[in-house]
Tab-separated table of C-alpha atoms in Angstrom:
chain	number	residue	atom	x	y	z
A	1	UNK	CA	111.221	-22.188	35.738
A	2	UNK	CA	108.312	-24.159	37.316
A	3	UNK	CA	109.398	-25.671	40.475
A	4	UNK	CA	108.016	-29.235	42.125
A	5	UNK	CA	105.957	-27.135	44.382
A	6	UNK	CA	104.184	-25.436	41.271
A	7	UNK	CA	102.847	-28.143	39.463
A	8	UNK	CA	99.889	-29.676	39.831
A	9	UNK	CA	98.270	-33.138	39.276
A	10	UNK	CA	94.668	-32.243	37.300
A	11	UNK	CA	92.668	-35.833	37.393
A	12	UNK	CA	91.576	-37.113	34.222
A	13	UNK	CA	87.819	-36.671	33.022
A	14	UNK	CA	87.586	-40.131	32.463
A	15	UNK	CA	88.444	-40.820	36.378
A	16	UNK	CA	85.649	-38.111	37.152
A	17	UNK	CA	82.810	-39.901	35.258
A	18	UNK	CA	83.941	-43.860	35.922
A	19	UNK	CA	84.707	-45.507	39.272
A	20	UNK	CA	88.491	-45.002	39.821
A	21	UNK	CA	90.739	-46.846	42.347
A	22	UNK	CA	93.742	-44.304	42.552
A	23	UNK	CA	95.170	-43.917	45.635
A	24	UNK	CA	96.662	-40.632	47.257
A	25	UNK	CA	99.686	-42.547	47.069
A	26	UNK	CA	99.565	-43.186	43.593
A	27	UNK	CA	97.876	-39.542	42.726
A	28	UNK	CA	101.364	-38.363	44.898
A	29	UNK	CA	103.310	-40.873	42.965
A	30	UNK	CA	102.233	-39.774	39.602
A	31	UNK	CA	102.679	-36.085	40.544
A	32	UNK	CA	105.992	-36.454	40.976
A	33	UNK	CA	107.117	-38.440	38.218
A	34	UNK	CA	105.384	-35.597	36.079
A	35	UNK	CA	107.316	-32.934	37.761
A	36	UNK	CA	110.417	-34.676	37.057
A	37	UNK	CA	109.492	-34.971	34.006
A	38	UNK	CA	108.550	-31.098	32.663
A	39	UNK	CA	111.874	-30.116	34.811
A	40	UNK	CA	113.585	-32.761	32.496
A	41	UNK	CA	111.980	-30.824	29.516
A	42	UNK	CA	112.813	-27.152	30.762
A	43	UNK	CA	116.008	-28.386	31.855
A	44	UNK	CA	116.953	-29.710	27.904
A	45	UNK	CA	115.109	-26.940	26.582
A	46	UNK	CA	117.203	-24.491	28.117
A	47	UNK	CA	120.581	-26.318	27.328
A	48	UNK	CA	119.821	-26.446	24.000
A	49	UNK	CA	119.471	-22.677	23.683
A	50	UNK	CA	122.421	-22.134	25.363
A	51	UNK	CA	124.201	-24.919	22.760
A	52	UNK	CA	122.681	-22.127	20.049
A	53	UNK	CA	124.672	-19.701	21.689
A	54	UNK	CA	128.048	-21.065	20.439
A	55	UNK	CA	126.392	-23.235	17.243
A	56	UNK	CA	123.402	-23.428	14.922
A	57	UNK	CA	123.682	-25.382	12.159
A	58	UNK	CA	120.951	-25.102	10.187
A	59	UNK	CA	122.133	-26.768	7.464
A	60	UNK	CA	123.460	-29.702	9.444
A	61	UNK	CA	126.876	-29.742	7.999
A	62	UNK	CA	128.468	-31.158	11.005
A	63	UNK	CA	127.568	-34.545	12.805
A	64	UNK	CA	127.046	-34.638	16.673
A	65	UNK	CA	130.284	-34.843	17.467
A	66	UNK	CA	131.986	-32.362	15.526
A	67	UNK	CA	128.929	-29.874	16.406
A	68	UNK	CA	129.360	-31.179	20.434
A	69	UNK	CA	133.546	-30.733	20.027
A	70	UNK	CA	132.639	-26.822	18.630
A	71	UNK	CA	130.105	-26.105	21.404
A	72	UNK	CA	132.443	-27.357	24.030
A	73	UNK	CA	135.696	-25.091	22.568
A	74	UNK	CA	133.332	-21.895	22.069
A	75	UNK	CA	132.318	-22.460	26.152
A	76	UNK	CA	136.235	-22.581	26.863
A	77	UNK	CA	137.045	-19.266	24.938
A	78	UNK	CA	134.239	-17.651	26.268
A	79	UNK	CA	135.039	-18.563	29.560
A	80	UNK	CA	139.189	-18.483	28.799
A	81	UNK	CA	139.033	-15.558	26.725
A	82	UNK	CA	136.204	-13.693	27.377
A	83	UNK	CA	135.428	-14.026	23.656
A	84	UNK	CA	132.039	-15.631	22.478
A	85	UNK	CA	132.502	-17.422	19.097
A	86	UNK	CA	129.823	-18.716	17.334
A	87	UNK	CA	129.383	-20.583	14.234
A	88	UNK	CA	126.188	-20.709	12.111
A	89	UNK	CA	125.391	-22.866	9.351
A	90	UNK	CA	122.395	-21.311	6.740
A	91	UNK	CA	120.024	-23.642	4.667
A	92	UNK	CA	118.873	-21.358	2.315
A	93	UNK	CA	121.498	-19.410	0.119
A	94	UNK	CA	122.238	-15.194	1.088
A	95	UNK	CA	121.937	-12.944	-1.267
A	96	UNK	CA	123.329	-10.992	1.200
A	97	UNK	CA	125.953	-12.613	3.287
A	98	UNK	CA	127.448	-9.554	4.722
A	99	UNK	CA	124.012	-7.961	5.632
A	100	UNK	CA	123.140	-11.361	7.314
A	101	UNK	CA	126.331	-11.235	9.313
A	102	UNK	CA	126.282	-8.335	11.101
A	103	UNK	CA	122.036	-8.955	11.582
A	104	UNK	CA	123.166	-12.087	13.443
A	105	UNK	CA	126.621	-10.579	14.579
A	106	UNK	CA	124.340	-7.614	16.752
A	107	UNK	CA	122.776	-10.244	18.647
A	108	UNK	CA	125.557	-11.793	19.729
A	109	UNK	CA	126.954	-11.482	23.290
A	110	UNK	CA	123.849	-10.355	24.642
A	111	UNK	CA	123.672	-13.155	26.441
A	112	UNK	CA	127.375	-13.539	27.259
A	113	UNK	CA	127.543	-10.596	29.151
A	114	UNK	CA	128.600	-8.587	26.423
A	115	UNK	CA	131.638	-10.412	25.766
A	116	UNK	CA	133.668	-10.126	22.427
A	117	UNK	CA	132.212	-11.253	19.611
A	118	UNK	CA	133.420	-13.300	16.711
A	119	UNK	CA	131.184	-14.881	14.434
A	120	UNK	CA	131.584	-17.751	11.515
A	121	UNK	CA	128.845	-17.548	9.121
A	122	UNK	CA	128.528	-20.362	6.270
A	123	UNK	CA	126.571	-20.494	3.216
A	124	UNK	CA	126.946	-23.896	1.844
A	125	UNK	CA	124.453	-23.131	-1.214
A	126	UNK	CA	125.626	-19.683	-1.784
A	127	UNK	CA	129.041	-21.249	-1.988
A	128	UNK	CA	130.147	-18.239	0.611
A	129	UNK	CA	131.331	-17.783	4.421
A	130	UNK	CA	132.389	-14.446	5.714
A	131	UNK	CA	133.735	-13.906	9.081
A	132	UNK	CA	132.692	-11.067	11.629
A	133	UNK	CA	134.919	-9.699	13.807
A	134	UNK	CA	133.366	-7.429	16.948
A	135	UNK	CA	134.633	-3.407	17.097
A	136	UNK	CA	136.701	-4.252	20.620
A	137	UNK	CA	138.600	-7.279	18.627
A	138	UNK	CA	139.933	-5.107	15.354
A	139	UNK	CA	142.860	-3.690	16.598
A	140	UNK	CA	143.552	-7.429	17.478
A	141	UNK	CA	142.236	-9.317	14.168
A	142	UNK	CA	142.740	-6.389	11.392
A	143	UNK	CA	141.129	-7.184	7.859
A	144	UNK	CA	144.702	-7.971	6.470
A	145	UNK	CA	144.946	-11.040	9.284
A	146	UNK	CA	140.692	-11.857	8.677
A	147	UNK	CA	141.380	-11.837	5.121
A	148	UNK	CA	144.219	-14.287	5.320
A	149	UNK	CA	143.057	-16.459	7.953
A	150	UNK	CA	140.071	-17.062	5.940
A	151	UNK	CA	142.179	-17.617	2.414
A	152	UNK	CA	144.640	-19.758	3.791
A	153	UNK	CA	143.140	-21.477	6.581
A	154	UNK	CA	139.451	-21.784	6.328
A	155	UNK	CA	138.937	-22.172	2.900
A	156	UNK	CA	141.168	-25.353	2.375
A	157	UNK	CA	139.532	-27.006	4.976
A	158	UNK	CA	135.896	-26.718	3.660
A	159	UNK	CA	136.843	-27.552	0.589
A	160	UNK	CA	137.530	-30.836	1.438
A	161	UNK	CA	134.435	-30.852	3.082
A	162	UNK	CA	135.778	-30.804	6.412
A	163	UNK	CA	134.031	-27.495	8.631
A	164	UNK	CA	134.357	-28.828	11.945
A	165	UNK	CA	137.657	-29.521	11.374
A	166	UNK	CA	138.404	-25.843	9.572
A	167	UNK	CA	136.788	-24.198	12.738
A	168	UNK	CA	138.815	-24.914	14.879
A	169	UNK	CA	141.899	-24.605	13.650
A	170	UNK	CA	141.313	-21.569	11.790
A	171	UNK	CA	140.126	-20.386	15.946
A	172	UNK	CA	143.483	-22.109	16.855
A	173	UNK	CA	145.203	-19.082	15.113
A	174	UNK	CA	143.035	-16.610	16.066
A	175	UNK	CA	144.069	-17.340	19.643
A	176	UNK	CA	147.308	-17.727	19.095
A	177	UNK	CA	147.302	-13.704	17.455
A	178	UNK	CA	145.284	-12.830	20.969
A	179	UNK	CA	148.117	-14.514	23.022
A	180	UNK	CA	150.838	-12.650	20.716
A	181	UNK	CA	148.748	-9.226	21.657
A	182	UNK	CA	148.644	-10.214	25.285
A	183	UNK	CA	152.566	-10.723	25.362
A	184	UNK	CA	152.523	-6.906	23.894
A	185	UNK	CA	153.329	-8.168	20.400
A	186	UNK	CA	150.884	-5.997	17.860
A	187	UNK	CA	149.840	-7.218	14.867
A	188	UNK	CA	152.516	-6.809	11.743
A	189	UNK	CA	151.315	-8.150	8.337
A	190	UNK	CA	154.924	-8.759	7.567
A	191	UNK	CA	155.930	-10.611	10.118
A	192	UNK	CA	152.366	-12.739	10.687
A	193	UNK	CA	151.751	-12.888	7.407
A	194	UNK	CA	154.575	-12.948	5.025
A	195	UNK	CA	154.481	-11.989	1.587
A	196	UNK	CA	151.025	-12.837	0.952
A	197	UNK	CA	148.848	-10.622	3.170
A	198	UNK	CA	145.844	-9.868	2.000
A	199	UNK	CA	143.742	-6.782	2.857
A	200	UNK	CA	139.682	-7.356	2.694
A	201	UNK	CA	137.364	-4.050	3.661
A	202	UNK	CA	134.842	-3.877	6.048
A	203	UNK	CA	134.745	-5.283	9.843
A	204	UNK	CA	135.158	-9.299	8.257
A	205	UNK	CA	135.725	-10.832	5.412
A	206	UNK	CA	133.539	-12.754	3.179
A	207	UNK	CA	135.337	-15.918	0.878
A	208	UNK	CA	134.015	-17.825	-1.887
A	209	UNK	CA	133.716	-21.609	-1.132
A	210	UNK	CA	132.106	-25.004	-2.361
A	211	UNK	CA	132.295	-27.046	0.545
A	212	UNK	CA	133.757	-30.472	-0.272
A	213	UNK	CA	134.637	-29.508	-3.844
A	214	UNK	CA	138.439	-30.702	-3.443
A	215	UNK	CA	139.802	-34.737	-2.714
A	216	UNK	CA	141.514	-34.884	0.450
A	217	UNK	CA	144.687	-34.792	-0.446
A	218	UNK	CA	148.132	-33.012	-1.040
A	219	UNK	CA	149.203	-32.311	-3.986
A	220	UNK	CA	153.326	-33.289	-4.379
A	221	UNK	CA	155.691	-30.346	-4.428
A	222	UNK	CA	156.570	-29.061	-7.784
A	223	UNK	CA	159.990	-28.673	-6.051
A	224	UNK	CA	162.921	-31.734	-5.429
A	225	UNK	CA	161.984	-33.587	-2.198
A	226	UNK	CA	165.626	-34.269	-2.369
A	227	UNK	CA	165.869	-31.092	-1.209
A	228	UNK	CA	164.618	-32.141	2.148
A	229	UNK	CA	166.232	-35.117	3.515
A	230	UNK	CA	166.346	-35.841	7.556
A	231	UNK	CA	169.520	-34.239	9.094
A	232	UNK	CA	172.399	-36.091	10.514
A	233	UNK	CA	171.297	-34.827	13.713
A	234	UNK	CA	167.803	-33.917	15.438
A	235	UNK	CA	168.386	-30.419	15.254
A	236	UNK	CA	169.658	-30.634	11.882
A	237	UNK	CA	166.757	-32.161	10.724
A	238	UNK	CA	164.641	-29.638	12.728
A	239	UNK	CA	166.224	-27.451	10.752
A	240	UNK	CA	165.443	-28.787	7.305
A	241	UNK	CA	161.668	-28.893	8.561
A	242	UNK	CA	162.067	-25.131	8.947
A	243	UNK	CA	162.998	-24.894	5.283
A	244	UNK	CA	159.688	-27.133	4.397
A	245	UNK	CA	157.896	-24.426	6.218
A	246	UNK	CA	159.465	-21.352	4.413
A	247	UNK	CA	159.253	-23.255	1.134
A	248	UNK	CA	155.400	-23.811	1.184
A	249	UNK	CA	155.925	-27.240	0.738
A	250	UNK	CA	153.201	-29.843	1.361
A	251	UNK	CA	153.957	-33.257	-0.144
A	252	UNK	CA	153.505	-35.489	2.001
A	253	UNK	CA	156.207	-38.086	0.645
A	254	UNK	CA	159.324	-36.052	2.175
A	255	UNK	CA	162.183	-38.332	2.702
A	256	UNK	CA	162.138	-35.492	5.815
A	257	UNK	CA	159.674	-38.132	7.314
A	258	UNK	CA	158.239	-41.400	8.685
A	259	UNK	CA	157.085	-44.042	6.408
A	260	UNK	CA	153.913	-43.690	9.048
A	261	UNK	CA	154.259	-40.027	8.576
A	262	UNK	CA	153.607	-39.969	4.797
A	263	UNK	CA	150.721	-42.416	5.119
A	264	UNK	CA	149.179	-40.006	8.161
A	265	UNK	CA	150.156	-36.402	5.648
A	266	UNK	CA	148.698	-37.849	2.751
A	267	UNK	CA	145.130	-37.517	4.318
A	268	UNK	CA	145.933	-34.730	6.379
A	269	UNK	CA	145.206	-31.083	5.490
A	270	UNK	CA	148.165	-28.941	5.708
A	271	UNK	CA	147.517	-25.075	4.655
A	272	UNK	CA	149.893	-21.848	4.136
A	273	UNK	CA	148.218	-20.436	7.568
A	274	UNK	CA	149.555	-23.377	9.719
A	275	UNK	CA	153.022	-23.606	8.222
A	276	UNK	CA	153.203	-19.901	8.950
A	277	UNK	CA	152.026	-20.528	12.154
A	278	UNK	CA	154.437	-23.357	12.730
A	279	UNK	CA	157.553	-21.645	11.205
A	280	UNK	CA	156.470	-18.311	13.641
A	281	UNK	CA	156.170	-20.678	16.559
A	282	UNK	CA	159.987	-22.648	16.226
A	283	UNK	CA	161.001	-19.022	15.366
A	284	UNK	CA	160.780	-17.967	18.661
A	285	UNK	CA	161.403	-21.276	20.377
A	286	UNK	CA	164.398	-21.676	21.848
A	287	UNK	CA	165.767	-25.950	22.572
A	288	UNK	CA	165.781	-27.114	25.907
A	289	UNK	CA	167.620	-30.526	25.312
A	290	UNK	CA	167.405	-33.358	22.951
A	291	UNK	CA	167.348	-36.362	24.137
A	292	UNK	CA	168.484	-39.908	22.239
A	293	UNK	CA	167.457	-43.400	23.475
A	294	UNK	CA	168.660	-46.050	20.299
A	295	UNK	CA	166.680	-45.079	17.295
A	296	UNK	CA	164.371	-42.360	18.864
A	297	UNK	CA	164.851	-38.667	19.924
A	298	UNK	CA	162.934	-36.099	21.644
A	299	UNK	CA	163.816	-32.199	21.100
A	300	UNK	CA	161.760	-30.519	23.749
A	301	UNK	CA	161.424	-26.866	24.907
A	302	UNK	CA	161.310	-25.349	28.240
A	303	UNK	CA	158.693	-26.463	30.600
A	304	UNK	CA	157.231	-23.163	30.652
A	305	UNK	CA	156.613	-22.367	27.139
A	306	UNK	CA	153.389	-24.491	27.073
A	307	UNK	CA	152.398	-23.513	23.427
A	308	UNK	CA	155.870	-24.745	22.416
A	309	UNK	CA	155.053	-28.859	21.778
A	310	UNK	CA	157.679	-31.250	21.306
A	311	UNK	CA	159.048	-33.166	18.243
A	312	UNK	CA	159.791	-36.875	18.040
A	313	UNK	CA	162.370	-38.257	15.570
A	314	UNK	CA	163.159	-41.938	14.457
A	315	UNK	CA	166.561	-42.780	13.121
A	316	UNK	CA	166.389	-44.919	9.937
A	317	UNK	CA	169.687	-45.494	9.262
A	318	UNK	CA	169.992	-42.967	7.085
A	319	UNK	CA	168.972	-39.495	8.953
A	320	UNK	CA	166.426	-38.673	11.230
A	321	UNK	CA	163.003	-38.667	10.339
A	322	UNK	CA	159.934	-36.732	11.421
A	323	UNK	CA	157.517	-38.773	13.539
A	324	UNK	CA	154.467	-36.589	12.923
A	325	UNK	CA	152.389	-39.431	13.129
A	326	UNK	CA	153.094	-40.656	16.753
A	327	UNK	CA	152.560	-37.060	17.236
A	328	UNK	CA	149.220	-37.072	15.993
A	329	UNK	CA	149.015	-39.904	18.287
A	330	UNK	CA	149.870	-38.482	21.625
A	331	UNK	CA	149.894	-34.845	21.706
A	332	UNK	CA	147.139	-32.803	21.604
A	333	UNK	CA	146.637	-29.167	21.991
A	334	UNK	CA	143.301	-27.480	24.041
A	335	UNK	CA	141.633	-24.431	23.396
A	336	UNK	CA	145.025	-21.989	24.480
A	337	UNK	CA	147.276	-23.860	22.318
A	338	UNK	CA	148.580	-25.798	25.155
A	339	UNK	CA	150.349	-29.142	24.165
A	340	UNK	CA	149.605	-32.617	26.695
A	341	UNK	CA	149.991	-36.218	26.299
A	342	UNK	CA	146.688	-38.011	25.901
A	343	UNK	CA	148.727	-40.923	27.240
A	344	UNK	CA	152.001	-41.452	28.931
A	345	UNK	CA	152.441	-45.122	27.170
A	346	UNK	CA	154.303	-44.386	24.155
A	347	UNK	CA	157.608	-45.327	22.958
A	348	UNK	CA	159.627	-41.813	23.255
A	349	UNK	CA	158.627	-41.161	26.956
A	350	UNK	CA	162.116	-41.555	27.889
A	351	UNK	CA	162.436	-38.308	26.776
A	352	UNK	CA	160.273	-36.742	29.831
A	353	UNK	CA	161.292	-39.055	32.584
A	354	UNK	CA	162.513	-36.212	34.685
A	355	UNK	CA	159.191	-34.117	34.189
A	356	UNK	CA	155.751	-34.201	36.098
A	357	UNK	CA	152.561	-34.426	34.828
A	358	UNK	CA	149.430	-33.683	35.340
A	359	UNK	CA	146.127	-36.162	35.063
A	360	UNK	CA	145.348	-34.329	32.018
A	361	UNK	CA	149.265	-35.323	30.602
A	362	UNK	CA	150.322	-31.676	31.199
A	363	UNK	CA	153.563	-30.877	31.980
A	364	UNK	CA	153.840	-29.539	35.520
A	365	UNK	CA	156.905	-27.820	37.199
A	366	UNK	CA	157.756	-29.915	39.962
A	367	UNK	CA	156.073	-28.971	43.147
């Protein structure tokens, strides 16, 4: 990179062959402001080729946000993870989309140090996205869980037209199998993915898709929401959310929930991946308390078990309801599946009165 010291100030030909007035002070002064000026354009040019690293979107399917928000997560699991994810976008259709993957899958990394590679390749026109999954990362992401992450997680998403969104949470169960791996758990189709495994050959898997083809929307159960009314208690009501899960049921209009809820599911995409995900996850959760102030509850998990988030309920006379919408709201998760508060001003925080937190709104064990 060229350096203040390196550049040079090269005098106009006009000011050769016409009286000129310039000072040394202004010849100094205009020196430096172009100096600043190519650093400034090295300087962008060289973030924006390391932006490529983690996105290209040729086929600008994502505004600057969403394509900022995927740079930003890709940086964390690099850095996190030691796993460099990148997502590219094509504007002209494949005729080969697996041949085009692994092309673009061998140069990835090289820049990263050689980290592990996992690559999301979209083909808007082709109506096609395969994923690629890097030789030290198969024993960890077999075919069967590729195969089924892309089914079940990806494809809904980008059918409502919605690929920013289906990145990242089809990554937020990738990392959640890597975490299951590094506790020693390895991978079992029956356990991580039910009945309905499916087994794709090859290092990926490649999906048929028309991006944005499908409303955004739910369709209503073909079973009784009757079926799933809120318990009498927090945990019994906990417990009839577990049965929503097993079921496969995504209406959004479960007496289960909220009136705010319904209105919040009913534009909300909710796939087979994440309920198995979900179901998994209060599987091996275990209470820590549940705590009732009036109409509200809190059932919360132990401080420790980060990737564990709580669950707010509101009593409406009847039962108590599901407040997935306040949960929307105020808890977020980051790149390791971590839950926070992104603000301690919400009506169940009497629930967490006796916990610290951090700046961020993560919980902290008291010092």
């Amino acid at each position: 990179m060229e350096t203040l010291k390196d550049c040079h100030f090269v005098p106009s030909h006009r000011c050769q062959t016409r009286r000129c007035s310039i000072t040394v002070n202004d010849i100094l002064r205009q020196t430096h402001w172009a100096c600043l000026l190519l650093i400034f354009c090295i300087a962008a040019s060289c973030t924006g080729a390391d932006d490529r690293e983690f996105l290209d979107d040729q086929a600008n399917l994502l505004n600057k946000e969403s394509g900022q928000r995927i740079i930003t997560y890709h940086r964390a699991l690099l850095t996190d993870f030691d796993i460099h994810c990148k997502l590219v976008t094509l504007a002209r259709p494949s005729q080969d989309i697996n041949g085009a993957a692994i092309e673009l899958f061998d140069n990835l990394g090289a820049s990263t140090g050689q980290a592990r590679g996992l690559l999301f390749l979209v083909d808007p026109l082709g109506e096609q996205v395969r994923i690629e999954v890097g030789y030290d990362l198969e024993h960890i992401f077999p075919d069967a869980f590729v195969g089924h992450i892309e089914r079940r997680q990806m494809v809904p998403f980008f059918q409502r037209g919605l690929v920013g969104a289906g990145i990242e949470a089809t990554e937020e169960l990738f990392i959640t199998r890597i975490q299951r791996s590094s506790a020693g758990q390895p991978f079992d189709a029956a356990v991580e993915l039910g009945a309905i495994g499916h087994y794709s050959g090859g290092g990926g898997a490649r999906q048929q898709v028309v991006i944005g083809s499908e409303e955004l929307a739910n369709q209503p159960s073909t079973t009784d929401p009757d079926n799933y009314q809120p318990g009498a208690s927090p945990e019994q009501s906990l417990a009839v959310y577990r049965q929503v899960l097993l079921d496969k049921v995504k209406d959004p209009n479960l007496p289960l929930y909220t009136p705010q809820t319904r209105k919040f599911l009913s534009a909300w995409v909710v796939t087979d991946a994440q309920q198995d995900n979900a179901l998994r996850s209060l599987r091996d959760a275990t209470i820590d308390q549940v705590l009732v102030s009036g109409s509200r509850a809190v059932i919360r998990f132990p401080l420790p078990h980060r990737t564990h988030p709580p669950y707010l309920l509101k009593n409406n006379g009847q039962g108590w309801e599901i407040d997935f919408a306040t949960m929307n709201q105020v808890i977020r998760m980051n790149h390791r599946n971590m839950w926070h508060f992104t603000t301690q001003e919400h009506p169940y925080r009497f629930g967490f009165t006796d916990w610290n937190f951090d700046n961020h709104g993560f919980p902290v064990a008291e010092p």
